[in-house]
PDB file of C-alpha atoms in Angstrom:
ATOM      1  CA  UNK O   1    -125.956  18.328-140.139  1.00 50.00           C
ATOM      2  CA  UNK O   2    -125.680  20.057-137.228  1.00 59.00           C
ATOM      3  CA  UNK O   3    -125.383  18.423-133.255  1.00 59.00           C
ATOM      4  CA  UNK O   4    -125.922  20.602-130.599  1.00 62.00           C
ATOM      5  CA  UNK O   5    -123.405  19.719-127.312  1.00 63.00           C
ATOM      6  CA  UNK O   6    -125.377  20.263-124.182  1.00 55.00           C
ATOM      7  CA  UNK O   7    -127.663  23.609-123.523  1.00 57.00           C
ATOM      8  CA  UNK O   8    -127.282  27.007-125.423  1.00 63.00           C
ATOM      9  CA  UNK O   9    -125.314  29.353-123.060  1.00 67.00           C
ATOM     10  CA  UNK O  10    -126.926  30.113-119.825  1.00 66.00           C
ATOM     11  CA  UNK O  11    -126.834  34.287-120.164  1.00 72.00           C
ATOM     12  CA  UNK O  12    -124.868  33.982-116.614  1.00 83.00           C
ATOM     13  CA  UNK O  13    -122.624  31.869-115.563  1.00 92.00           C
ATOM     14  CA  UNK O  14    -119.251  30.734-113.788  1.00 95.00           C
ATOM     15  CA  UNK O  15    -116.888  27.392-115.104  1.00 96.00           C
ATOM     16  CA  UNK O  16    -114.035  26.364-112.991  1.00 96.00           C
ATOM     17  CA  UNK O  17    -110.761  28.108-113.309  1.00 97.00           C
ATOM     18  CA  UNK O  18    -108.788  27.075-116.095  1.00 98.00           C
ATOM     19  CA  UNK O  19    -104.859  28.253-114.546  1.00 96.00           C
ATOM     20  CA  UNK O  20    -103.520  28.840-118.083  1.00 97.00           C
ATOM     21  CA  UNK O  21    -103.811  31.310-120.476  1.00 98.00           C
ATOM     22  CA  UNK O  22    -106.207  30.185-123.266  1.00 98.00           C
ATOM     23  CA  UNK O  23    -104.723  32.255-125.448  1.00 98.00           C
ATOM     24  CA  UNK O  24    -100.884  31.330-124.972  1.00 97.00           C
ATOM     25  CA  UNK O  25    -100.676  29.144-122.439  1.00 97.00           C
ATOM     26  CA  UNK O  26     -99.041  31.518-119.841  1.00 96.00           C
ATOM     27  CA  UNK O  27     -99.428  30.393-116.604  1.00 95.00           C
ATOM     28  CA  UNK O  28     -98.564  34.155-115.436  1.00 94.00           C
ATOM     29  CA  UNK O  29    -100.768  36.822-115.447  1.00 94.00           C
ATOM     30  CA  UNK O  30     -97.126  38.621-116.477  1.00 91.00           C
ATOM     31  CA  UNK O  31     -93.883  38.238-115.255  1.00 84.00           C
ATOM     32  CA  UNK O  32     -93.782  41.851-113.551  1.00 83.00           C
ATOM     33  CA  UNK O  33     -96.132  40.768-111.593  1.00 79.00           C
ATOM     34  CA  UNK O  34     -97.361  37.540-109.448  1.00 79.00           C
ATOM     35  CA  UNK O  35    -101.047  37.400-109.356  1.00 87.00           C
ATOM     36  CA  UNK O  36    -103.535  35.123-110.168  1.00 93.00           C
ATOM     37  CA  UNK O  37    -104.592  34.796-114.155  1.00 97.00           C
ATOM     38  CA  UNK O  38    -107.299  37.593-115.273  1.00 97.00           C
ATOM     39  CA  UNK O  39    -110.948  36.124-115.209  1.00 97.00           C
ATOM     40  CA  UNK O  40    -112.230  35.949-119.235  1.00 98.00           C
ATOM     41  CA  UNK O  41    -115.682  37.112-119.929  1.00 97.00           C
ATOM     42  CA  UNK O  42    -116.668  34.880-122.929  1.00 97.00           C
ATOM     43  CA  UNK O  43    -118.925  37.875-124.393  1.00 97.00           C
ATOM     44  CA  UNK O  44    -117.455  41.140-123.785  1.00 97.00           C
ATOM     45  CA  UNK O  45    -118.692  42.725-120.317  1.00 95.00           C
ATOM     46  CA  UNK O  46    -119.607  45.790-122.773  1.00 95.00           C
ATOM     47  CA  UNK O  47    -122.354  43.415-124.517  1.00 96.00           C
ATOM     48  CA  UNK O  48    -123.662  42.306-120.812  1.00 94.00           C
ATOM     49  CA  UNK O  49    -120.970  39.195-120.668  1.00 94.00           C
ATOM     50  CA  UNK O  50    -121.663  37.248-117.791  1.00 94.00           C
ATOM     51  CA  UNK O  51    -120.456  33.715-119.126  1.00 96.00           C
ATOM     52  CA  UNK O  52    -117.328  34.121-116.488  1.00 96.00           C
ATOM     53  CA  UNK O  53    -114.259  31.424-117.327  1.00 97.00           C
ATOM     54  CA  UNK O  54    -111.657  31.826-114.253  1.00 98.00           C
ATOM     55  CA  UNK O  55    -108.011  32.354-114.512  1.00 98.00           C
ATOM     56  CA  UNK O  56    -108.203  32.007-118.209  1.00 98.00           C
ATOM     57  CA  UNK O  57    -105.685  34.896-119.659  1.00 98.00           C
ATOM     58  CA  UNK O  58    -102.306  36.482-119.242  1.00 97.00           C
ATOM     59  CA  UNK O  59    -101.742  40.387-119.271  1.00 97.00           C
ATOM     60  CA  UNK O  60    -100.364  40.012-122.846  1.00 97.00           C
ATOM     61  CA  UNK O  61    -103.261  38.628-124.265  1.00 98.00           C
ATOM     62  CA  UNK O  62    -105.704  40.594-122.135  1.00 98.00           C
ATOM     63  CA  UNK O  63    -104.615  43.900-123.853  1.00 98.00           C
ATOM     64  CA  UNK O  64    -104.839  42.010-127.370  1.00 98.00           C
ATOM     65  CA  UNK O  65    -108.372  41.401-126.802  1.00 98.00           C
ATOM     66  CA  UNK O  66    -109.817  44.067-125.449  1.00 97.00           C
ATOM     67  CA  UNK O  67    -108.036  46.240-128.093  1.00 97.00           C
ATOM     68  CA  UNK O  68    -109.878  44.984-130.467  1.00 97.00           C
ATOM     69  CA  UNK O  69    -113.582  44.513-128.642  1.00 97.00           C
ATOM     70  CA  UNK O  70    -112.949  48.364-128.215  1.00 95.00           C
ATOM     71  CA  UNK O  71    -113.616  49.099-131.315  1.00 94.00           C
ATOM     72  CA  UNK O  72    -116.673  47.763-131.730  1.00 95.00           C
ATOM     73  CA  UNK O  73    -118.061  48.222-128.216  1.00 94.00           C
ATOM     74  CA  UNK O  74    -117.096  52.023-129.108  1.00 91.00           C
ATOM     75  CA  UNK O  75    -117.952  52.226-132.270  1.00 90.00           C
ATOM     76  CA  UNK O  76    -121.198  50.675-134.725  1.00 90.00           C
ATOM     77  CA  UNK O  77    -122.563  48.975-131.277  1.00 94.00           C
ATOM     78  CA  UNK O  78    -121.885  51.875-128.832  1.00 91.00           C
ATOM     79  CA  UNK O  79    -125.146  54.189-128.629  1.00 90.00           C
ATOM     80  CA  UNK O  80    -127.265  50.941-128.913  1.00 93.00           C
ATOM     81  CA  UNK O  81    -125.623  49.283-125.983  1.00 92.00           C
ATOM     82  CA  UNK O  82    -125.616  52.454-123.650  1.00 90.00           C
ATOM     83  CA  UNK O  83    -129.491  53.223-124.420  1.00 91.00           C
ATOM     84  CA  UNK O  84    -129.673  49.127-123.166  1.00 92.00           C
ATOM     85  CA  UNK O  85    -127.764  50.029-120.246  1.00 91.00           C
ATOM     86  CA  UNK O  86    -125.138  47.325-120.688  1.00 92.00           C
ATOM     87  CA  UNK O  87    -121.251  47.191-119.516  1.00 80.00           C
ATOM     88  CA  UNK O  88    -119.985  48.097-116.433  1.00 73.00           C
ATOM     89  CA  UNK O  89    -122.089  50.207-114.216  1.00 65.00           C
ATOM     90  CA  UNK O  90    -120.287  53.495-113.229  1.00 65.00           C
ATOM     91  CA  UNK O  91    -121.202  57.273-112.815  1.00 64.00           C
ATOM     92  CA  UNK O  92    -120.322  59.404-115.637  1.00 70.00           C
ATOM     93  CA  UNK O  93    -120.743  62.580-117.307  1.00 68.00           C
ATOM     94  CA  UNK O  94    -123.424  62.865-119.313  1.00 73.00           C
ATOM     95  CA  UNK O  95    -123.012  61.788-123.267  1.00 84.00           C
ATOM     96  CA  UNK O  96    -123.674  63.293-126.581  1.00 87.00           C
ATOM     97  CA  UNK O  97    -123.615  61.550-129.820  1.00 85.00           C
ATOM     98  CA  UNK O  98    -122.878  64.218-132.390  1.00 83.00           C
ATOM     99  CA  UNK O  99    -125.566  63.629-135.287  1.00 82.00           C
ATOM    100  CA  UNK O 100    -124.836  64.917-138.759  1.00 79.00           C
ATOM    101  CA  UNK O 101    -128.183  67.090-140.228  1.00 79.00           C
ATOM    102  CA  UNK O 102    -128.727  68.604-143.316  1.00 76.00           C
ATOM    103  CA  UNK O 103    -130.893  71.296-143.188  1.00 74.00           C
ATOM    104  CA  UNK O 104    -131.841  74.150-145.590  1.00 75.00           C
ATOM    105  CA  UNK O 105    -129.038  73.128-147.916  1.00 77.00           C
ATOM    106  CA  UNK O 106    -126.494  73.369-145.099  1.00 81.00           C
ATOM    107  CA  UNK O 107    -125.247  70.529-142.848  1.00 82.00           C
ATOM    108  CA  UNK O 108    -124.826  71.077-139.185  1.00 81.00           C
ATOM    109  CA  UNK O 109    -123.484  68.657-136.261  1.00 83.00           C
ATOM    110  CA  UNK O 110    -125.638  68.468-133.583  1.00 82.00           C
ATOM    111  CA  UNK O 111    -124.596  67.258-130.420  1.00 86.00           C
ATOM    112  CA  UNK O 112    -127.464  65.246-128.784  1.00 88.00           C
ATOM    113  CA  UNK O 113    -127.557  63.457-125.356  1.00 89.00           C
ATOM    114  CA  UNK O 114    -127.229  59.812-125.703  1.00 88.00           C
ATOM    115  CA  UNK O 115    -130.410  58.700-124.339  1.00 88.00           C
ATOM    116  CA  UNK O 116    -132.057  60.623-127.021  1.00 89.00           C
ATOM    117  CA  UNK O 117    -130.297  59.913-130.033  1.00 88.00           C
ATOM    118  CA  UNK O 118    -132.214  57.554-132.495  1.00 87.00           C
ATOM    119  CA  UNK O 119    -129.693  54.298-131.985  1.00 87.00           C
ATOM    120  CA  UNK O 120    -128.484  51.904-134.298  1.00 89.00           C
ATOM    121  CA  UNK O 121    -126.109  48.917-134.688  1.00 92.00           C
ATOM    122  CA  UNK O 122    -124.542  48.992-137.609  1.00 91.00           C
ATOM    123  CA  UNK O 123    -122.840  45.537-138.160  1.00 95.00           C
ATOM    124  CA  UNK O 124    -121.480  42.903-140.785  1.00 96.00           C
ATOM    125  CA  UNK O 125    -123.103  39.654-142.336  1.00 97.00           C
ATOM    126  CA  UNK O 126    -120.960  36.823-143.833  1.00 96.00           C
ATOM    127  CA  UNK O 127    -121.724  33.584-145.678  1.00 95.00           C
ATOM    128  CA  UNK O 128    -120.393  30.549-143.972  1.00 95.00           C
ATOM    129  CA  UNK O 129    -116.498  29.552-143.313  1.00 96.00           C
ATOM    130  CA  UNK O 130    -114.978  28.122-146.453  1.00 95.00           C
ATOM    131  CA  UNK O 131    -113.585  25.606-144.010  1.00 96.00           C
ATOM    132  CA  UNK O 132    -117.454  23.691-144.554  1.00 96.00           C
ATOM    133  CA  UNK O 133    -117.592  23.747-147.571  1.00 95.00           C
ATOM    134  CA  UNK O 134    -113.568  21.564-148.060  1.00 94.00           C
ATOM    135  CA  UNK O 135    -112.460  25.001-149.697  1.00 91.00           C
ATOM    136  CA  UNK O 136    -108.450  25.060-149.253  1.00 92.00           C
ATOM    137  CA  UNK O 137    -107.579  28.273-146.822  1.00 91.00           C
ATOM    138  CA  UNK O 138    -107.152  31.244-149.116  1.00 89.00           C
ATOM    139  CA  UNK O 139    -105.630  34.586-148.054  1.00 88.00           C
ATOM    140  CA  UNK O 140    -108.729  37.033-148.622  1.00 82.00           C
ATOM    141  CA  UNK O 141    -110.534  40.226-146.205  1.00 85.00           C
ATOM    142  CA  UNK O 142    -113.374  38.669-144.631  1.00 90.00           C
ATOM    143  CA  UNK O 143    -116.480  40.574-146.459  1.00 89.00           C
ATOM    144  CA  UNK O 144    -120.014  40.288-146.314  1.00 90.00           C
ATOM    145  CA  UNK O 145    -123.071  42.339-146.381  1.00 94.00           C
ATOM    146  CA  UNK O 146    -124.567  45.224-143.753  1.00 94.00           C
ATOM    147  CA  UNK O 147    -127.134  44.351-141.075  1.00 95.00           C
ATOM    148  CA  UNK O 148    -128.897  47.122-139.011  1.00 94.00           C
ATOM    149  CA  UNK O 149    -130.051  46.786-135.634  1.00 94.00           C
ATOM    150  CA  UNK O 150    -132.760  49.119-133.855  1.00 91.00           C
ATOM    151  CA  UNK O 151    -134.541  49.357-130.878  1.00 91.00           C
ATOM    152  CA  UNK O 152    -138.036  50.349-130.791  1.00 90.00           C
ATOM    153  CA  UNK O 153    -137.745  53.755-129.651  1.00 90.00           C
ATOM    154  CA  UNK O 154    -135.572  54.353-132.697  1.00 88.00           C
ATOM    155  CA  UNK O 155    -138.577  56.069-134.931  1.00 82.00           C
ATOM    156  CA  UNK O 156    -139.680  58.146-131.864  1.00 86.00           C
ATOM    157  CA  UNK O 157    -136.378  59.049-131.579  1.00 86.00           C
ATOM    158  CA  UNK O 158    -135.676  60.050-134.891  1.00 82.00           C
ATOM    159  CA  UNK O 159    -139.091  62.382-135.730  1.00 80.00           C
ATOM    160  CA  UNK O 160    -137.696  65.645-134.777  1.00 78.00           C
ATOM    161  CA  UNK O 161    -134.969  65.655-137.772  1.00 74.00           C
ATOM    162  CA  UNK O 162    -136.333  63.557-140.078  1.00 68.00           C
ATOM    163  CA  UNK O 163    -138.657  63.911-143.072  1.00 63.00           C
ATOM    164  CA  UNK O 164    -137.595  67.391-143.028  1.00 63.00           C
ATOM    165  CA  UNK O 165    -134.003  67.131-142.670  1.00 64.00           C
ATOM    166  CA  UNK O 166    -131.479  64.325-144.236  1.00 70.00           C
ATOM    167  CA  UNK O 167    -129.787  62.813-141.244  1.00 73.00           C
ATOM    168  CA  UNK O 168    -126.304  61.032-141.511  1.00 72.00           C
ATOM    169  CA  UNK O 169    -125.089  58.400-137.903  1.00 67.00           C
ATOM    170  CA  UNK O 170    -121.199  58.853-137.240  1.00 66.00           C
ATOM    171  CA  UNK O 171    -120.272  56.550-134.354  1.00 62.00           C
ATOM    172  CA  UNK O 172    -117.872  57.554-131.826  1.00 64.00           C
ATOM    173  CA  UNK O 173    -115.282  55.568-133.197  1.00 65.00           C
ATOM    174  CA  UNK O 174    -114.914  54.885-136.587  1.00 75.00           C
ATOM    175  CA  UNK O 175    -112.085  52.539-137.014  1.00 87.00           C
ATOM    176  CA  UNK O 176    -113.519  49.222-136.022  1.00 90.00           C
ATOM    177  CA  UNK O 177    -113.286  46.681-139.327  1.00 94.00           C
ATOM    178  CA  UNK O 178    -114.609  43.439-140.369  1.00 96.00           C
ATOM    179  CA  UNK O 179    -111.251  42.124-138.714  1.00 97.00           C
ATOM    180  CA  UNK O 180    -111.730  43.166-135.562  1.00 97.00           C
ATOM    181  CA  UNK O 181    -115.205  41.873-135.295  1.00 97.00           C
ATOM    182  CA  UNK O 182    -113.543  38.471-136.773  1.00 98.00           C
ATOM    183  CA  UNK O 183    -111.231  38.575-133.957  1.00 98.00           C
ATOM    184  CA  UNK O 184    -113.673  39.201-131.452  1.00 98.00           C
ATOM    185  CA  UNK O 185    -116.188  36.381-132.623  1.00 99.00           C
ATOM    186  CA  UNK O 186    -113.224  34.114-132.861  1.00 99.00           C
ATOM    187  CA  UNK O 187    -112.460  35.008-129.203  1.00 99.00           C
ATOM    188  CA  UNK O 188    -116.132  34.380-127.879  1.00 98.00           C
ATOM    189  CA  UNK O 189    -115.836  31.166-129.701  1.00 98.00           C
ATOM    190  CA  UNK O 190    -113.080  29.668-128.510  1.00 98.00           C
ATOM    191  CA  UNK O 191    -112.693  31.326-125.110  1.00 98.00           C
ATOM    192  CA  UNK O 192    -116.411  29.305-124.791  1.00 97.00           C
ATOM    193  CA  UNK O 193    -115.552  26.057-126.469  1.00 97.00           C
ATOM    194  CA  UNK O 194    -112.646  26.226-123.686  1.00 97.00           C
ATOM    195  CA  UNK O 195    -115.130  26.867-121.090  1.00 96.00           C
ATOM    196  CA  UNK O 196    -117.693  23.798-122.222  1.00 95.00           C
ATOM    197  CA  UNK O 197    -115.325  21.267-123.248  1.00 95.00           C
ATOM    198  CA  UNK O 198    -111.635  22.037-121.803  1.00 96.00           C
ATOM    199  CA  UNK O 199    -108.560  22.883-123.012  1.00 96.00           C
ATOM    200  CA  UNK O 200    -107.598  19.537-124.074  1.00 95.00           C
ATOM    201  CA  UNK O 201    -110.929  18.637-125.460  1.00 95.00           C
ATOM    202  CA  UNK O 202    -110.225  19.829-129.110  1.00 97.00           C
ATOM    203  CA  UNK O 203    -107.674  20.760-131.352  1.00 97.00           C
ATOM    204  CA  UNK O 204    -108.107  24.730-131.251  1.00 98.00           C
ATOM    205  CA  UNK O 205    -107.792  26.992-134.894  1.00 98.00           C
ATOM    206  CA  UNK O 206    -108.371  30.431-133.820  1.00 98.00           C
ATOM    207  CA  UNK O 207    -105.652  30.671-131.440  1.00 98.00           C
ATOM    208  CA  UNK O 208    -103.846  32.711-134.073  1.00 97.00           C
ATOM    209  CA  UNK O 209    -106.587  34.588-135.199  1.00 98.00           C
ATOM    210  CA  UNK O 210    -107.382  35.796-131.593  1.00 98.00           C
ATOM    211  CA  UNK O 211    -104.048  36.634-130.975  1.00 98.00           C
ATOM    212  CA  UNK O 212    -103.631  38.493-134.546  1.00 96.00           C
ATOM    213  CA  UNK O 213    -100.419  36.674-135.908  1.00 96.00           C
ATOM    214  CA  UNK O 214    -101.901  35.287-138.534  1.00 95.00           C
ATOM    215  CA  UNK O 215    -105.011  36.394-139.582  1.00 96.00           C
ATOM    216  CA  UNK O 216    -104.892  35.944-143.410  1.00 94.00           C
ATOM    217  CA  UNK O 217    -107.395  33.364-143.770  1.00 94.00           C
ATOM    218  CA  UNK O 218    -109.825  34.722-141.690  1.00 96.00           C
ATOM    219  CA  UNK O 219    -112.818  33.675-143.409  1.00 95.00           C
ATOM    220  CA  UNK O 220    -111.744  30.326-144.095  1.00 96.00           C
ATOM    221  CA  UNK O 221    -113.345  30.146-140.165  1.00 97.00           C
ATOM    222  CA  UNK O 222    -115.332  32.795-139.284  1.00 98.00           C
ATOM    223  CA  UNK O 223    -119.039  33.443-141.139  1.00 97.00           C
ATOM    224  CA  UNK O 224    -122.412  33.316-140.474  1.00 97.00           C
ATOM    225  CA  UNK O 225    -125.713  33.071-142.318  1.00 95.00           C
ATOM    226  CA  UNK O 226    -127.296  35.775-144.909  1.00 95.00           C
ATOM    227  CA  UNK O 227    -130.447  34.883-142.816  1.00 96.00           C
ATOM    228  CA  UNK O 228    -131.616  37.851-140.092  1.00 96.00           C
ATOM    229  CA  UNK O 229    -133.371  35.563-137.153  1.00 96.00           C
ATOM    230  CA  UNK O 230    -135.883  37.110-134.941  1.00 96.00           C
ATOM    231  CA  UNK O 231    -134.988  38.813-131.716  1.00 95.00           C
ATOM    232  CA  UNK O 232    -135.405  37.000-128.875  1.00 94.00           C
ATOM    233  CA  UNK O 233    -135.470  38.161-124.745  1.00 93.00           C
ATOM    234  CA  UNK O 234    -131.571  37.360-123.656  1.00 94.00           C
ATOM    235  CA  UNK O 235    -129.364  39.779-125.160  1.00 94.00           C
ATOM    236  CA  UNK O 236    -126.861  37.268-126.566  1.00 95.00           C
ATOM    237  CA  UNK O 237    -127.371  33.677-127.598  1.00 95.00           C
ATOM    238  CA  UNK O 238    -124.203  31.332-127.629  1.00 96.00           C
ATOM    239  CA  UNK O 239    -124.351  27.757-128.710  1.00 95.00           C
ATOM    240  CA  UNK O 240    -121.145  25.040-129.344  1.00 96.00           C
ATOM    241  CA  UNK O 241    -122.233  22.316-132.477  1.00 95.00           C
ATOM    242  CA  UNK O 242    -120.712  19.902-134.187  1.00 95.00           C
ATOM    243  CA  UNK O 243    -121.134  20.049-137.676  1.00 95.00           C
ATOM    244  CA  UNK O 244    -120.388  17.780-140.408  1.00 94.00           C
ATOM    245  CA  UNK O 245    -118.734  19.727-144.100  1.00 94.00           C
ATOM    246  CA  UNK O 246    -119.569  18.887-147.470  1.00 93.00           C
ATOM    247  CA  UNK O 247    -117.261  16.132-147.716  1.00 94.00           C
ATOM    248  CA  UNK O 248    -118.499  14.431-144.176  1.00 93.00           C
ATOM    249  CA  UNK O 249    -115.585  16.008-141.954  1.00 94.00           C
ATOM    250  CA  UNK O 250    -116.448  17.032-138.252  1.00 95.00           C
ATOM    251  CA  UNK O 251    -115.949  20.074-137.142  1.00 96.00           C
ATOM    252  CA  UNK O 252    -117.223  21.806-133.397  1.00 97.00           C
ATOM    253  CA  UNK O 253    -118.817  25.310-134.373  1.00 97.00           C
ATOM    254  CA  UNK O 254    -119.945  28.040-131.765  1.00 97.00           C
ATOM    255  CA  UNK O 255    -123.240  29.896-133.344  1.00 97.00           C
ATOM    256  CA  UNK O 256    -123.035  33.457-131.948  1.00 97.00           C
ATOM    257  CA  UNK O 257    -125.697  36.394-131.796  1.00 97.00           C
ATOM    258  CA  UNK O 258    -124.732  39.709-130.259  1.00 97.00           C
ATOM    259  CA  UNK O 259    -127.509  42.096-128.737  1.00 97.00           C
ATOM    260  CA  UNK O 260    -129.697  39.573-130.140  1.00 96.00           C
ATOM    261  CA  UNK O 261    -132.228  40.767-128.506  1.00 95.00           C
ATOM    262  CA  UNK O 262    -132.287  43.942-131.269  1.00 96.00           C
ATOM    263  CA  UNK O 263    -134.723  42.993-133.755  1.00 94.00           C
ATOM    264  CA  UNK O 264    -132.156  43.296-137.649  1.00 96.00           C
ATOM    265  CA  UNK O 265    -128.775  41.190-135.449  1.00 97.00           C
ATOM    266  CA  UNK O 266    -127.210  38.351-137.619  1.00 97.00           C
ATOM    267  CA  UNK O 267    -125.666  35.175-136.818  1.00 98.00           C
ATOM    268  CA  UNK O 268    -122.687  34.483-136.963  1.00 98.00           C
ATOM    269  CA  UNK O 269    -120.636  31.051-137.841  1.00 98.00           C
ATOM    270  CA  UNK O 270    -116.930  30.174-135.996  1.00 98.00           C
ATOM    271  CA  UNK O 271    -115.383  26.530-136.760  1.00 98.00           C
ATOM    272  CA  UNK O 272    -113.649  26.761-133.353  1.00 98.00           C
ATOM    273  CA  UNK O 273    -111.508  23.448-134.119  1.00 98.00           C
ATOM    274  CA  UNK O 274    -111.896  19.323-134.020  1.00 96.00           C
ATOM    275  CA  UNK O 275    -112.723  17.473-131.884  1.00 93.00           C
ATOM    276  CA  UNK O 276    -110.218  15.373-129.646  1.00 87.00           C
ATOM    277  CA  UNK O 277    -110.918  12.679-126.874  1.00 68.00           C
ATOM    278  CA  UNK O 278    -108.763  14.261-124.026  1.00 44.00           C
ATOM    279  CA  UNK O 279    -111.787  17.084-123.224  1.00 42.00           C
ATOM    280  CA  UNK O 280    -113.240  17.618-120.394  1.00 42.00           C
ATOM    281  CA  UNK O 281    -116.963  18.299-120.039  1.00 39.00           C
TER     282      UNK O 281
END
C-alpha cells in the first residue's frame, strides 16, 4: 500500500529556512566563522536541483555531502549531464572524454570533445529496503543490477567507431560505488522529507547513513524497483509516501528518479523514517 503526501516535487522550488543543520543539528554554519547556515539543494545542483531548503546545513556536513555527490556527478552520470547542459552555468575550457577504441587489433585512446562523445549513464538497480519486508538490519554492501541511460543522439554519436571498431566508455572518475550513490539517495530523501514535513515531523533513519558513521546496513533502507519506468519531460521526479511493510508497519518513503528524463533511469526506494505527530506541513 502506498499513500502519496501532497504533490510529487515541483522541479523548482523554495521551503522556508530551516536554522539547523539537518544533518547534525548545528546551528553554525562552523565555528570559524559566523554566517548564516548553507542553503541545501535537495537534488544535487549538478542533476539541475532546484528544490532549494534554506539554512539547512553546517560546513561539516556540507563537505560530507558533496564529497560523495562528486563522485557520481563526475563519474557514470558526468558526460550525460554536460551534453543536458545541467549544473552550474560557467565558462570553461572546452572538454574531452577520452574513449577507449580497438582498432586493427590495437587499442587506442581517443580524446573526443564532450559534446560529441556518444553519452551514457551508467548506474545501479536495487530490490526494495529489507526494512519492508520486517527483515532484521543485516550488515551487507548494497548490490543490485546495472541500468543504462542514453540520450537519443547516442547512436548518431556513436557511428563513426562502431561496427568497425570495439569501443570501451571510461568515465572521468572511476571511483564512485554503490555507497556513495546510497548516501546520496539517502540525502535527497531525507534532506526532502525535512523540507515537506519538518524536522520534527518524523523520526529520521538516514541521518547516519548521510553522514557516513554508520553505514553497514545500508540496504536495510535504501532500494528501488527491478522495474525501468518510462522517461518522462522533468529531469528528476521526487515523491514522499507512506507505505505500509509486510507485517502492516508504517513507514514514510521518498521514490526518487535521477535524469529521469533519460529513457533506461531506475527508481529508486529510501524508507526515510516514521512518522511522528510534531511535523510541520
Amino acid at each position: 500500500m502506498e499513500i502519496i503526501l501532497g504533490k510529487p516535487a515541483r522541479v523548482g522550488k523554495t521551503y522556508a529556512p530551516v536554522g539547523q543543520c539537518i544533518y547534525c543539528g548545528a546551528k553554525e554554519w562552523s565555528e570559524e566563522r559566523s554566517r548564516k547556515l548553507g542553503d541545501e539543494h535537495v537534488v544535487p545542483e549538478g542533476l539541475g536541483g532546484r528544490i532549494i531548503l534554506p539554512e539547512a546545513s553546517c560546513k561539516r556536513c556540507e563537505e560530507i555531502t558533496s564529497n560523495f555527490e562528486l563522485e557520481w556527478l563526475r563519474g557514470a552520470y558526468y558526460t550525460v549531464r554536460v551534453q543536458k547542459g545541467l549544473g552550474k552555468k560557467k565558462k570553461r575550457a572546452p572538454r574531452f572524454v577520452n574513449l577507449q577504441v580497438r582498432k586493427n587489433g590495437k587499442t587506442i585512446w581517443q580524446p573526443v570533445p564532450i559534446e560529441k562523445y556518444p553519452a551514457m549513464a551508467v548506474t545501479l538497480v536495487f530490490d526494495k529496503p529489507d526494512i519492508l519486508s520486517d527483515c532484521a538490519p543485516v550488515e551487507k554492501r548494497l548490490s543490485g543490477g546495472v541500468a543504462i541511460g542514453t540520450l537519443p543522439s547516442f547512436g548518431q554519436l556513436l557511428r563513426p567507431y562502431w561496427p568497425e571498431n570495439e569501443v570501451s566508455w571510461v568515465p572521468p572518475r572511476n571511483t564512485a560505488t554503490s555507497e556513495h550513490l546510497g548516501r546520496m539517495l539517502a540525502k535527497i530523501a531525507h534532506s526532502y522529507t525535512v523540507a515537506e514535513i519538518g524536522v520534527d515531523g518524523f523520526k529520521p533513519f538516514l541521518k547516519d547513513i548521510v553522514l557516513g558513521d554508520d553505514t553497514r546496513c545500508l540496504g536495510h533502507y535504501v532500494g528501488g524497483t527491478r522495474d525501468i519506468p518510462q522517461a518522462i519531460d522533468d529531469v528528476y521526479d521526487v515523491k514522499l509516501t507512506i507505505v505500509k511493510s509486510t507485517a502492516n508497519r508504517e513507514y514514510l518513503m521518498v521514490t526518487i528518479r535521477l535524469l529521469s528524463d533519460v529513457q533506461g533511469m531506475p527508481e529508486y526506494w529510501v524508507v526515510v523514517g516514521e512518522p511522528s505527530n510534531g511535523g510541520s506541513a
